[in-house]
GROMACS .gro file of C-alpha atoms in nm:
model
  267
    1UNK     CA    1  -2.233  -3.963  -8.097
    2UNK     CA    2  -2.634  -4.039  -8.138
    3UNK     CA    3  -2.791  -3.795  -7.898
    4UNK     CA    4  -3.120  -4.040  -7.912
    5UNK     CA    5  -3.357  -4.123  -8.220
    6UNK     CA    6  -3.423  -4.061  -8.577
    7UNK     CA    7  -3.635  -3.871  -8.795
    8UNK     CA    8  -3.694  -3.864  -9.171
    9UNK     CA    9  -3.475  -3.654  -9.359
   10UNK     CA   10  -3.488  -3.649  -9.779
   11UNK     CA   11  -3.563  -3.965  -9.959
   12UNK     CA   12  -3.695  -4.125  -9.632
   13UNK     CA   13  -3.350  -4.159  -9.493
   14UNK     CA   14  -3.337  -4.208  -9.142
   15UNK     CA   15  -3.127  -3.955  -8.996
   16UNK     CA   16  -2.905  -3.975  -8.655
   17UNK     CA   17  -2.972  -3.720  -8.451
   18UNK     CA   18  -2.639  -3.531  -8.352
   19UNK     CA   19  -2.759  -3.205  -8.167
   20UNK     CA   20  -3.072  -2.971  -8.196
   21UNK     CA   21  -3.070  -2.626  -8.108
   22UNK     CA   22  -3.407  -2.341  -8.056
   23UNK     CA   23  -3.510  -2.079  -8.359
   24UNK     CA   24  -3.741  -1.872  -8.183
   25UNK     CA   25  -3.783  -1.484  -8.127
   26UNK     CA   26  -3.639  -1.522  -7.806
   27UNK     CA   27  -3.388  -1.748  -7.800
   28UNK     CA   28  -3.168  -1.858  -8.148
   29UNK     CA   29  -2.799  -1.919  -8.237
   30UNK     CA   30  -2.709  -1.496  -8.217
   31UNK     CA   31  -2.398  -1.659  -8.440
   32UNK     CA   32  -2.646  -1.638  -8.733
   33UNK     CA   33  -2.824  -1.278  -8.723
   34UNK     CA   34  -2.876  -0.960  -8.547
   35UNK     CA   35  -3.253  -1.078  -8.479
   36UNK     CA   36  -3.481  -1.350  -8.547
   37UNK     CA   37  -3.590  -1.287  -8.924
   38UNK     CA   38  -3.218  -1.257  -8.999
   39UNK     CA   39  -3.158  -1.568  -8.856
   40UNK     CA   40  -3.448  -1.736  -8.993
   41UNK     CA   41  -3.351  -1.576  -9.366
   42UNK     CA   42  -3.047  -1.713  -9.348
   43UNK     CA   43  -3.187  -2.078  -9.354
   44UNK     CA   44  -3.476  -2.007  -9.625
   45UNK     CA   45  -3.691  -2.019  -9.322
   46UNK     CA   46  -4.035  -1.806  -9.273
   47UNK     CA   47  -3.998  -1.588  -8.920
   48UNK     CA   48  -4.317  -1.728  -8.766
   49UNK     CA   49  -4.351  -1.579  -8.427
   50UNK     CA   50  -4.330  -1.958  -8.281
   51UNK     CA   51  -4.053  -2.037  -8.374
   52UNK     CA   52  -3.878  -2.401  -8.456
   53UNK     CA   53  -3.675  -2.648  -8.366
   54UNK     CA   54  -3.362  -2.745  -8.519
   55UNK     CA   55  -3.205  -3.070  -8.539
   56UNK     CA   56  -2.872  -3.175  -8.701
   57UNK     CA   57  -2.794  -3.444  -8.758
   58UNK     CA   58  -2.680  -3.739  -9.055
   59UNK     CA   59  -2.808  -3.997  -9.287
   60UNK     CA   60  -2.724  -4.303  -9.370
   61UNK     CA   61  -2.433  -4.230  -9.611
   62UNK     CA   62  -2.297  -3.989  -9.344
   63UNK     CA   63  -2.415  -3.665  -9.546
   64UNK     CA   64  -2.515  -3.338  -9.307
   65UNK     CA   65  -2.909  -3.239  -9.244
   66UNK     CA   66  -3.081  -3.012  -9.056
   67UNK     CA   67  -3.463  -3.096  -8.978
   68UNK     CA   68  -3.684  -2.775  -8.908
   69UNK     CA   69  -3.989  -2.896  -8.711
   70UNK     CA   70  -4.236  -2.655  -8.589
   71UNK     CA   71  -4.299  -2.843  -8.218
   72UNK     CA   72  -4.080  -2.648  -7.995
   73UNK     CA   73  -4.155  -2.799  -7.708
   74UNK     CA   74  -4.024  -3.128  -7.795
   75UNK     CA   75  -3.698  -3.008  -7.938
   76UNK     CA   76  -3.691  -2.768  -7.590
   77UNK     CA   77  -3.785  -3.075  -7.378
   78UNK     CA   78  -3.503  -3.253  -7.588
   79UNK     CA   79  -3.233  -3.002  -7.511
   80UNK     CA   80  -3.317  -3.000  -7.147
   81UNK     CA   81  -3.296  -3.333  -7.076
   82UNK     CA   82  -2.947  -3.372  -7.297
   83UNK     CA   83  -2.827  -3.063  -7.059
   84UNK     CA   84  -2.892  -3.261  -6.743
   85UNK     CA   85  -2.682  -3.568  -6.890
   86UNK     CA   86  -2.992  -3.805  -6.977
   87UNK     CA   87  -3.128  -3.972  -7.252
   88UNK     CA   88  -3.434  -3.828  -7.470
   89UNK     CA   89  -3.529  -3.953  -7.819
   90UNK     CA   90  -3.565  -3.674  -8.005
   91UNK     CA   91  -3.791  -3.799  -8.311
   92UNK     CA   92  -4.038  -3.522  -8.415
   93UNK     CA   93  -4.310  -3.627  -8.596
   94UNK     CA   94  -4.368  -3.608  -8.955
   95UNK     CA   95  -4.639  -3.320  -8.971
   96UNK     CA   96  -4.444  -3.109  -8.770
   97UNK     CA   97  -4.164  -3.130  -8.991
   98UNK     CA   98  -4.139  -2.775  -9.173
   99UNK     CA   99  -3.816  -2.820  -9.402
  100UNK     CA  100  -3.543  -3.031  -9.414
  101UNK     CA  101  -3.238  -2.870  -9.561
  102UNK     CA  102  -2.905  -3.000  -9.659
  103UNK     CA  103  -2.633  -2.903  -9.427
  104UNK     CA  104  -2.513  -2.762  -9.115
  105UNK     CA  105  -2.618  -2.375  -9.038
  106UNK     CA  106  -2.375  -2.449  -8.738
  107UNK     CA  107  -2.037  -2.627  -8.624
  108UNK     CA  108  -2.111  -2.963  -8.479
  109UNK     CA  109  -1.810  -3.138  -8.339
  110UNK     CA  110  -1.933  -3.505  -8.315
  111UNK     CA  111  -2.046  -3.750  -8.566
  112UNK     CA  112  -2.269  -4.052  -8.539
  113UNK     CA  113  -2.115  -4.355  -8.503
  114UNK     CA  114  -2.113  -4.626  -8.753
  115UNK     CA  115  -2.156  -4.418  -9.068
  116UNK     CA  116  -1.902  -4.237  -9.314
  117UNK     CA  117  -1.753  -3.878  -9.186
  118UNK     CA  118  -1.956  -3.593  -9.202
  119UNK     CA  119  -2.028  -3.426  -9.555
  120UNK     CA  120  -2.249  -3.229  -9.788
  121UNK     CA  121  -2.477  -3.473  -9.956
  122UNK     CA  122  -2.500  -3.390 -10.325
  123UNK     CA  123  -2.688  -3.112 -10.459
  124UNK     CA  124  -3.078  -3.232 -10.601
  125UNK     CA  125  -3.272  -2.908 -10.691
  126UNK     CA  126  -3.618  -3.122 -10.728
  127UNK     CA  127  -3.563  -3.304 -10.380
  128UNK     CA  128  -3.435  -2.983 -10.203
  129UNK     CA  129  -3.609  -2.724 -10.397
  130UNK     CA  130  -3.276  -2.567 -10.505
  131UNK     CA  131  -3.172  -2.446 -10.162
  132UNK     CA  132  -2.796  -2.402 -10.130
  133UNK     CA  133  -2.613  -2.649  -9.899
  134UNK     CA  134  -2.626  -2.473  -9.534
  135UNK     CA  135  -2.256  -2.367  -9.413
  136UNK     CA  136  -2.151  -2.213  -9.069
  137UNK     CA  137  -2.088  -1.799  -9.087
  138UNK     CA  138  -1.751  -1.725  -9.126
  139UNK     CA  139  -1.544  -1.709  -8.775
  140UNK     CA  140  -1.206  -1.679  -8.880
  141UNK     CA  141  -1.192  -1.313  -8.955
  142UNK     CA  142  -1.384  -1.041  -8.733
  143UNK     CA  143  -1.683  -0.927  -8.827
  144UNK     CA  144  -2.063  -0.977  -8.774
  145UNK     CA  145  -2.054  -1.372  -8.700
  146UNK     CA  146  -1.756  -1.314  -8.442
  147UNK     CA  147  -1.843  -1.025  -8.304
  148UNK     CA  148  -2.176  -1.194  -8.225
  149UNK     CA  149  -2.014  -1.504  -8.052
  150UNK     CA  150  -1.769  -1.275  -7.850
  151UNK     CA  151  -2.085  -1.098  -7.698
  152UNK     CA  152  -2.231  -1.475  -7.646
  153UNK     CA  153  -1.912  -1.550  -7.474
  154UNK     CA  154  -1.863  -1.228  -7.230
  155UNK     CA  155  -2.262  -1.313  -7.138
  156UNK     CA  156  -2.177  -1.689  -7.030
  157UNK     CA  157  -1.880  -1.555  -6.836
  158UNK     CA  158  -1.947  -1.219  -6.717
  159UNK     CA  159  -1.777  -1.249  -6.382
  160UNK     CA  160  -1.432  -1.347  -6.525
  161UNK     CA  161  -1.457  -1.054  -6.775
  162UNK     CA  162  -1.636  -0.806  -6.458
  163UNK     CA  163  -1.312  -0.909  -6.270
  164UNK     CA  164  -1.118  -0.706  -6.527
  165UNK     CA  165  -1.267  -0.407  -6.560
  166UNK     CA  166  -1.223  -0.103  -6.272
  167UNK     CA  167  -1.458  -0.023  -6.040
  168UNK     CA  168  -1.440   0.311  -6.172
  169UNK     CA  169  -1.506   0.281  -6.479
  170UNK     CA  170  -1.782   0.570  -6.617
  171UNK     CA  171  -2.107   0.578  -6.842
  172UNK     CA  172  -2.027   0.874  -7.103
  173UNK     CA  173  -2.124   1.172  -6.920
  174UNK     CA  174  -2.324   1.520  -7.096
  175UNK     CA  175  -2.035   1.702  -7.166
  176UNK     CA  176  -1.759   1.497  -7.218
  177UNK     CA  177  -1.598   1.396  -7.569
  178UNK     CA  178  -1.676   1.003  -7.533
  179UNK     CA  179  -1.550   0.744  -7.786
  180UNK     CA  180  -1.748   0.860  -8.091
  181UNK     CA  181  -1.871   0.460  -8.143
  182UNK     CA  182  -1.956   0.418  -7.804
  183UNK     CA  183  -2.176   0.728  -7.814
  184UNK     CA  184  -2.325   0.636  -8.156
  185UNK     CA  185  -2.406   0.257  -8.019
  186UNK     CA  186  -2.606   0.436  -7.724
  187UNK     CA  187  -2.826   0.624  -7.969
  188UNK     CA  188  -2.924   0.327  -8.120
  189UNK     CA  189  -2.958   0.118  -7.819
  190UNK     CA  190  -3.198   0.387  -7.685
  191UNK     CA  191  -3.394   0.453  -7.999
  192UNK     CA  192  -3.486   0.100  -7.965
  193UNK     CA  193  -3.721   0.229  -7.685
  194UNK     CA  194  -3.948   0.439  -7.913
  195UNK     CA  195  -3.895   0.268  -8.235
  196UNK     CA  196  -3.910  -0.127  -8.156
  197UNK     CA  197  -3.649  -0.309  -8.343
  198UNK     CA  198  -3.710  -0.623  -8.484
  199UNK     CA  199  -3.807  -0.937  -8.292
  200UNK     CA  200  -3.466  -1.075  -8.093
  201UNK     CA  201  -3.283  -0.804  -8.110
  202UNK     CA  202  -3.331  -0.731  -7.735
  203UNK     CA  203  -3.353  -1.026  -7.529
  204UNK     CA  204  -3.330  -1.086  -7.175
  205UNK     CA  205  -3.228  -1.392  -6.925
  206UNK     CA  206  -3.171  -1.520  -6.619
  207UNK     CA  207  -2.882  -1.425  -6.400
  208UNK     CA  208  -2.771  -1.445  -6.075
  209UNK     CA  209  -2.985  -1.248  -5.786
  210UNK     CA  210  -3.258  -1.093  -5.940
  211UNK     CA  211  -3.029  -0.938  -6.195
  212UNK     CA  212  -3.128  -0.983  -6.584
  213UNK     CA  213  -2.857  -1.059  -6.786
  214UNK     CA  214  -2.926  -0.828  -7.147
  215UNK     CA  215  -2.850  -0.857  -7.494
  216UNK     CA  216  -2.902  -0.602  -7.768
  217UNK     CA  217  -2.797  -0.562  -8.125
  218UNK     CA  218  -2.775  -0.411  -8.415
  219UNK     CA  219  -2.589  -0.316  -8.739
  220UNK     CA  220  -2.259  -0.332  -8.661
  221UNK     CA  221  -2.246  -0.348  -8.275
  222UNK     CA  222  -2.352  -0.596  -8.001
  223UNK     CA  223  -2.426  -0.488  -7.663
  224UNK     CA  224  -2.408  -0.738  -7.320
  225UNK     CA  225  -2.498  -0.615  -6.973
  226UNK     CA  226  -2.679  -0.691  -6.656
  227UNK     CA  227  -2.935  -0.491  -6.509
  228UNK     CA  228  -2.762  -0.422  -6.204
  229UNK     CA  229  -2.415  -0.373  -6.341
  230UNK     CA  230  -2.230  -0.227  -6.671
  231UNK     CA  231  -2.211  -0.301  -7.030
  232UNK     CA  232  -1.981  -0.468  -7.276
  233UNK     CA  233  -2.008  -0.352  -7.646
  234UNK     CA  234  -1.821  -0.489  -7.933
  235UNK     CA  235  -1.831  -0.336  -8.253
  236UNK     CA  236  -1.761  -0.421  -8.630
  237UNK     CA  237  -1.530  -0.164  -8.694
  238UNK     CA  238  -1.287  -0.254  -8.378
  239UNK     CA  239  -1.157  -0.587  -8.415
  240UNK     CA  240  -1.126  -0.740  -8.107
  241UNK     CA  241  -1.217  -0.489  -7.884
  242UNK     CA  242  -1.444  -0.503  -7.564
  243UNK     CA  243  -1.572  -0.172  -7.450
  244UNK     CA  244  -1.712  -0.131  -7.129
  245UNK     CA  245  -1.980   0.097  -7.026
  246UNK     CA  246  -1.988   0.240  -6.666
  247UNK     CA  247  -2.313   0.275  -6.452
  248UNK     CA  248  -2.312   0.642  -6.389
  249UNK     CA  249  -2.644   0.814  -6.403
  250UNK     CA  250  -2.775   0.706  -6.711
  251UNK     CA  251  -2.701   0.347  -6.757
  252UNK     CA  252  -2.941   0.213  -6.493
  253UNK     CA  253  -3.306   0.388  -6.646
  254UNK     CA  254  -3.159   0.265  -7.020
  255UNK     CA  255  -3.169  -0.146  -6.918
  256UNK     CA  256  -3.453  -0.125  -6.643
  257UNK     CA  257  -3.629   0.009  -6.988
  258UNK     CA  258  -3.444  -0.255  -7.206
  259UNK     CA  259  -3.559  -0.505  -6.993
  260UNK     CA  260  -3.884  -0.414  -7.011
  261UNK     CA  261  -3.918  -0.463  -7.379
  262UNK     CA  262  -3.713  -0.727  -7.455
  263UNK     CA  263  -3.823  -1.085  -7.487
  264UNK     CA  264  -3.756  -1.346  -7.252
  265UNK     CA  265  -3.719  -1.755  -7.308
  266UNK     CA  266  -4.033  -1.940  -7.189
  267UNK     CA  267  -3.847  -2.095  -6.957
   0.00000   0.00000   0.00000
């Protein structure tokens, strides 16, 4: 599947453009990082505060590539228009190219047509400057990578996962002897106020009304919740396990603040 164009990956090979995906501050595959420099690290890449592109995609011989271009917009333009079912030829331009790396950071599920299955082209440390072959994180066993795509998951359905919890459910109250990780997640989240994490690991988007729909996290834990409702968190050391936060009298001041700091898409 050719989602439209081609661009120049190494040894001037044209390559078919599969998918693309944003690397910016405010909006990047959570699968790969906590934040945005962790994301970018993991791809050799420099955490400019603009951000890139990223397209995937293969050559020729069927080998996997992923083109880092530094014009957003196109890539964001690109994305948009594939979302809305039509056609955009996503073909950035050579001096906006900042890296092309072998390999997928991310699972693709289509191939183009008319070229040999998907692989890892061969290792050349003068054309690639070394870098090792890009791979997907881990998702087979919980930890960091999973626990990061659960959180995505619970955020793209929150009302099927709202429906299960109990309207009663209650935000750890002074006094009380709450879940000891719950209670240490909460510190964290709320020392992100005075000590500003870094960039992407609060971010905020659209949902329904003129509810936000928030994401924070951090070593070990990921937290998803809408400003005018409760929280999920999932944590490293609890396999599996969804645990949800209760307004009470606390919650509500800790996103309307989150919000406020967090960084937001463009559009």
């Amino acid at each position: 599947m050719e989602r439209g164009g081609a661009v120049a990956a190494e040894d001037d090979d044209a390559l078919f453009v599969l998918t693309a995906v944003l690397l910016t501050p405010a909006q990047f595959p959570s699968v790969l990082g906590d934040d945005y420099p962790e994301a970018c690290e993991r791809l050799g890449l420099e955490p400019y505060a603009e951000g890139y592109g990223l397209v995937l995609g293969q050559d020729g011989s069927g080998a996997r590539w992923t083109v880092a271009t530094d014009d957003v917009t196109l890539v964001a333009c690109a994305i948009a228009a594939w979302d809305c079912g039509m056609e955009y030829d996503l073909s950035p331009s050579e001096r906006s190219v900042a890296a092309v790396l072998p390999g997928w950071p991310l699972n693709v599920a289509v191939s183009a047509p008319g070229v040999p299955a998907p692989h890892d082209p061969e290792p050349d440390p003068e054309a690639d400057g070394g870098r090792p072959v890009l791979v997907p994180p881990d998702t087979e066993q919980w930890g960091p990578a999973q626990r990061r795509l659960g959180a995505d998951e619970i955020a793209l359905q929150w009302a099927v996962w709202r429906e299960q919890v109990e309207d009663d459910v209650e935000f750890v109250e002074a006094g009380e002897s709450p879940n000891e990780s719950v209670k240490r997640v909460l510190e964290e989240v709320r020392a992100y106020l005075s000590d500003p994490p870094p960039p992407g690991r609060v971010r905020s988007a659209f949902a329904s009304g003129e509810a936000r729909t928030l994401r924070a996290d951090g070593p070990g834990w990921s937290m998803v919740a809408r400003t005018d409702d409760i929280a999920f968190l999932l944590l490293d050391d609890e396999p599996g396990e969804v645990l949800p936060v209760g307004r009470g009298s606390e919650l509500p001041g800790l996103l309307e603040a989150l919000d406020g700091m967090a960084l937001r898409p463009a559009a």
